[in-house]
CSV table of C-alpha atoms and ligand atoms in Angstrom, one decimal:
chain,number,residue,atom,x,y,z
A,29,MET,CA,-0.6,-12.6,20.8
A,30,ALA,CA,2.5,-12.2,18.2
A,31,PHE,CA,1.6,-10.0,14.9
A,32,THR,CA,0.9,-11.8,11.6
A,33,GLN,CA,1.4,-12.6,7.9
A,34,PRO,CA,-2.2,-13.1,6.2
A,35,PRO,CA,-2.3,-14.8,3.2
A,36,LEU,CA,-2.3,-13.4,-0.2
A,37,PRO,CA,-5.0,-12.7,-1.7
A,38,PHE,CA,-4.7,-14.0,-5.2
A,39,ALA,CA,-2.3,-17.1,-6.1
A,40,LYS,CA,1.4,-15.8,-6.5
A,41,ASP,CA,0.8,-16.2,-10.1
A,42,ALA,CA,-2.6,-15.2,-10.7
A,43,LEU,CA,-1.4,-11.7,-12.0
A,44,GLU,CA,1.0,-13.2,-14.2
A,45,PRO,CA,-1.6,-12.8,-17.2
A,46,HIS,CA,-1.3,-9.0,-15.9
A,47,GLY,CA,1.9,-8.2,-15.7
A,48,MET,CA,3.5,-9.1,-12.0
A,49,LYS,CA,5.7,-12.1,-11.7
A,50,ALA,CA,4.9,-15.1,-9.0
A,51,GLU,CA,8.4,-14.3,-8.6
A,52,THR,CA,7.7,-10.7,-7.7
A,53,PHE,CA,5.3,-12.2,-4.6
A,54,ASP,CA,7.9,-14.4,-4.1
A,55,TYR,CA,9.9,-12.0,-2.9
A,56,HIS,CA,7.8,-8.9,-1.8
A,57,TYR,CA,5.7,-11.0,-0.3
A,58,GLY,CA,8.0,-14.0,0.8
A,59,LYS,CA,10.7,-12.2,1.5
A,60,HIS,CA,10.3,-8.5,2.6
A,61,HIS,CA,6.6,-8.6,3.8
A,62,ALA,CA,7.5,-11.3,6.4
A,63,ALA,CA,10.7,-9.9,7.0
A,64,TYR,CA,8.4,-6.7,9.1
A,65,VAL,CA,6.2,-9.5,10.5
A,66,THR,CA,9.2,-11.0,12.5
A,67,ASN,CA,11.3,-7.9,12.7
A,68,LEU,CA,7.6,-6.4,14.4
A,69,ASN,CA,7.5,-9.3,16.3
A,70,ASN,CA,10.8,-9.5,17.7
A,71,LEU,CA,10.5,-5.7,18.5
A,72,THR,CA,7.2,-6.1,20.3
A,73,LYS,CA,8.5,-9.4,22.3
A,74,ASP,CA,7.9,-9.0,25.8
A,75,THR,CA,6.9,-5.1,25.3
A,76,GLU,CA,3.7,-3.1,26.0
A,77,LEU,CA,3.1,-3.3,22.7
A,78,ALA,CA,3.0,-6.9,21.9
A,79,ASP,CA,-1.0,-7.2,23.0
A,80,LYS,CA,-1.6,-3.7,21.3
A,81,SER,CA,-4.2,-3.8,17.3
A,82,LEU,CA,-1.6,-3.3,14.7
A,83,GLU,CA,-3.3,-0.3,13.8
A,84,ASP,CA,-3.0,0.6,17.6
A,85,VAL,CA,0.7,0.5,17.4
A,86,ILE,CA,1.3,2.3,14.5
A,87,ARG,CA,-0.7,5.4,15.5
A,88,MET,CA,1.5,4.9,18.9
A,89,THR,CA,4.6,5.0,18.0
A,90,PHE,CA,4.5,7.2,14.8
A,91,LYS,CA,7.1,10.2,15.3
A,92,ASP,CA,9.1,8.8,18.6
A,93,PRO,CA,12.4,8.7,18.6
A,94,ALA,CA,12.8,5.4,20.5
A,95,LYS,CA,10.4,3.6,19.2
A,96,MET,CA,11.0,3.9,15.7
A,97,GLY,CA,12.2,0.9,14.7
A,98,VAL,CA,8.7,-0.3,15.8
A,99,PHE,CA,6.7,2.0,13.5
A,100,ASN,CA,9.3,1.6,10.5
A,101,ASN,CA,7.8,-2.1,10.7
A,102,ALA,CA,4.2,-2.1,12.2
A,103,ALA,CA,3.6,0.2,9.0
A,104,GLN,CA,5.4,-2.1,6.5
A,105,VAL,CA,3.8,-5.0,7.7
A,106,TRP,CA,0.4,-3.1,7.6
A,107,ASN,CA,0.7,-1.2,4.2
A,108,HIS,CA,1.8,-4.4,2.8
A,109,THR,CA,-1.5,-6.5,3.4
A,110,PHE,CA,-3.8,-3.7,2.0
A,111,PHE,CA,-1.9,-3.3,-0.6
A,112,TRP,CA,-2.4,-6.8,-1.5
A,113,ASN,CA,-5.7,-6.0,-1.4
A,114,CYS,CA,-5.7,-3.5,-3.8
A,115,LEU,CA,-5.0,-6.0,-6.3
A,116,SER,CA,-6.8,-7.8,-8.5
A,117,PRO,CA,-6.6,-10.3,-11.3
A,118,THR,CA,-9.9,-8.3,-12.3
A,119,GLY,CA,-9.0,-5.4,-11.6
A,120,GLY,CA,-7.6,-2.4,-13.0
A,121,GLY,CA,-9.9,0.8,-15.8
A,122,ALA,CA,-12.9,3.2,-13.7
A,123,PRO,CA,-13.7,2.9,-11.0
A,124,THR,CA,-18.3,2.8,-10.5
A,125,GLY,CA,-21.6,3.9,-8.3
A,126,GLU,CA,-20.3,5.7,-5.1
A,127,LEU,CA,-17.1,5.3,-5.0
A,128,ALA,CA,-16.4,7.1,-9.2
A,129,ALA,CA,-18.7,9.3,-7.9
A,130,LYS,CA,-16.9,11.1,-5.3
A,131,ILE,CA,-13.7,10.8,-7.5
A,132,ASP,CA,-15.4,12.9,-9.9
A,133,ALA,CA,-16.6,15.6,-7.0
A,134,ALA,CA,-13.1,15.8,-5.7
A,135,PHE,CA,-11.0,15.4,-8.6
A,136,GLY,CA,-12.8,16.1,-11.4
A,137,SER,CA,-12.9,13.4,-13.1
A,138,TYR,CA,-11.5,9.7,-13.4
A,139,GLU,CA,-8.5,10.9,-16.2
A,140,LYS,CA,-8.0,14.4,-14.0
A,141,PHE,CA,-7.9,11.5,-10.6
A,142,LYS,CA,-4.9,9.0,-13.1
A,143,GLU,CA,-3.0,12.4,-13.4
A,144,GLU,CA,-2.6,13.4,-10.0
A,145,PHE,CA,-2.0,9.6,-8.4
A,146,LYS,CA,0.3,8.8,-11.3
A,147,ASN,CA,2.4,12.4,-10.7
A,148,ALA,CA,2.0,11.5,-6.5
A,149,ALA,CA,3.4,8.0,-7.3
A,150,ALA,CA,5.9,9.1,-10.3
A,151,THR,CA,7.3,11.9,-7.5
A,152,GLN,CA,7.7,10.0,-4.1
A,153,PHE,CA,11.8,10.3,-4.4
A,154,GLY,CA,12.9,6.7,-3.3
A,155,SER,CA,11.0,5.1,-1.3
A,156,GLY,CA,7.4,5.4,0.0
A,157,TRP,CA,4.2,4.8,-1.3
A,158,ALA,CA,1.3,6.9,-3.0
A,159,TRP,CA,-2.4,6.6,-2.0
A,160,LEU,CA,-6.2,7.8,-2.2
A,161,VAL,CA,-7.5,8.7,0.6
A,162,GLU,CA,-10.7,10.2,3.0
A,163,GLU,CA,-10.3,13.1,4.7
A,164,ALA,CA,-12.9,15.5,5.9
A,165,GLY,CA,-14.9,13.8,3.9
A,166,THR,CA,-13.1,14.5,1.1
A,167,LEU,CA,-11.0,12.4,-1.0
A,168,LYS,CA,-7.3,12.8,-1.9
A,169,VAL,CA,-3.9,11.6,-3.4
A,170,VAL,CA,-1.5,11.3,-1.5
A,171,LYS,CA,2.8,10.5,-1.2
A,172,THR,CA,4.3,9.2,2.2
A,173,PRO,CA,7.9,8.3,2.2
A,174,ASN,CA,9.3,5.1,3.3
A,175,ALA,CA,7.3,3.4,5.7
A,176,GLU,CA,4.5,6.0,6.8
A,177,ASN,CA,0.9,5.4,6.0
A,178,PRO,CA,-2.2,7.9,6.1
A,179,LEU,CA,-3.3,5.8,10.1
A,180,ALA,CA,-0.4,8.0,11.2
A,181,HIS,CA,-1.5,10.7,9.9
A,182,GLY,CA,-5.5,10.2,11.0
A,183,GLN,CA,-6.5,10.3,7.0
A,184,LYS,CA,-8.4,7.0,6.1
A,185,ALA,CA,-6.5,4.8,3.9
A,186,LEU,CA,-8.8,4.3,0.7
A,187,LEU,CA,-6.1,2.4,-1.6
A,188,THR,CA,-2.4,2.6,-2.2
A,189,LEU,CA,0.6,1.4,-4.4
A,190,ASP,CA,3.7,0.5,-3.4
A,191,VAL,CA,6.4,2.8,-5.5
A,192,TRP,CA,9.6,1.2,-3.3
A,193,GLU,CA,12.1,-0.4,-5.9
A,194,HIS,CA,12.1,-3.4,-4.8
A,195,ALA,CA,7.9,-2.9,-5.7
A,196,TYR,CA,8.9,-3.1,-9.6
A,197,TYR,CA,12.4,-3.9,-10.1
A,198,ILE,CA,11.5,-7.9,-11.0
A,199,ASP,CA,8.6,-6.6,-13.4
A,200,PHE,CA,9.6,-3.3,-14.6
A,201,LYS,CA,12.8,-2.9,-13.7
A,202,ASN,CA,14.2,0.9,-13.9
A,203,ALA,CA,10.5,1.9,-15.2
A,204,ARG,CA,8.9,3.4,-12.4
A,205,PRO,CA,5.6,5.3,-14.5
A,206,ALA,CA,5.7,1.7,-16.4
A,207,PHE,CA,4.6,-0.3,-13.2
A,208,ILE,CA,2.2,3.0,-12.1
A,209,ASP,CA,0.2,3.1,-15.7
A,210,ASN,CA,-0.4,-1.0,-15.5
A,211,PHE,CA,-1.5,-1.0,-11.6
A,212,LEU,CA,-4.2,2.3,-12.9
A,213,GLU,CA,-5.0,0.0,-16.3
A,214,LYS,CA,-5.0,-3.4,-14.6
A,215,LEU,CA,-5.0,-4.0,-11.3
A,216,VAL,CA,-6.9,-1.7,-8.8
A,217,ASN,CA,-9.1,-3.3,-6.5
A,218,TRP,CA,-11.8,-0.7,-6.9
A,219,ASP,CA,-14.8,-3.8,-5.2
A,220,PHE,CA,-11.8,-3.0,-2.2
A,221,VAL,CA,-11.9,0.3,-2.8
A,222,ALA,CA,-15.5,0.9,-2.2
A,223,GLN,CA,-15.3,-0.9,0.8
A,224,ASN,CA,-13.1,0.8,2.7
A,225,LEU,CA,-15.1,3.8,1.4
A,226,ALA,CA,-18.1,2.5,3.0
A,227,ALA,CA,-16.2,1.5,5.9
B,319,LIG,MN1,7.7,-3.1,-0.4
């Protein structure tokens, strides 16, 4: 079975009042994400990986020099699908409930978490991702280069922000910190993060 691109979980213009244009999704979802899916299908066609789950392909190809192309495309398919779900037209602000308690326990406060997340997202040199993950029962902020993700490291992904230039150039030009602030203030889908934590 071929790998597929799930639909965006919101209309492509749904985030326009919140800083992200439909044009961003025309390119980022319609071109970049779609191309990773096409590449992954081409690279795995008629191989033993074609029938594996996306998650298994990621775990099986990480750090295999002969499978780097497969890993990069598989992880980018997964990362982007996960990222769209981290965005919501009714998102942003602080989380509540058990998730808020876990963030307080791990970071001291939501403000401290924000500081750490912003720092990770701003200082990932070049292309990559910032994440909130759960590892051994504790939450932590990590950053990964290029396509790498927490799955590859045996961590549970809870939240991510794409900090490749293509993620913010249409809306924020070179101002990555403004993109990060906008994400935290207006877009984070904490319901999705809480579901991931509970899963
Ligand atoms: Mn991207």
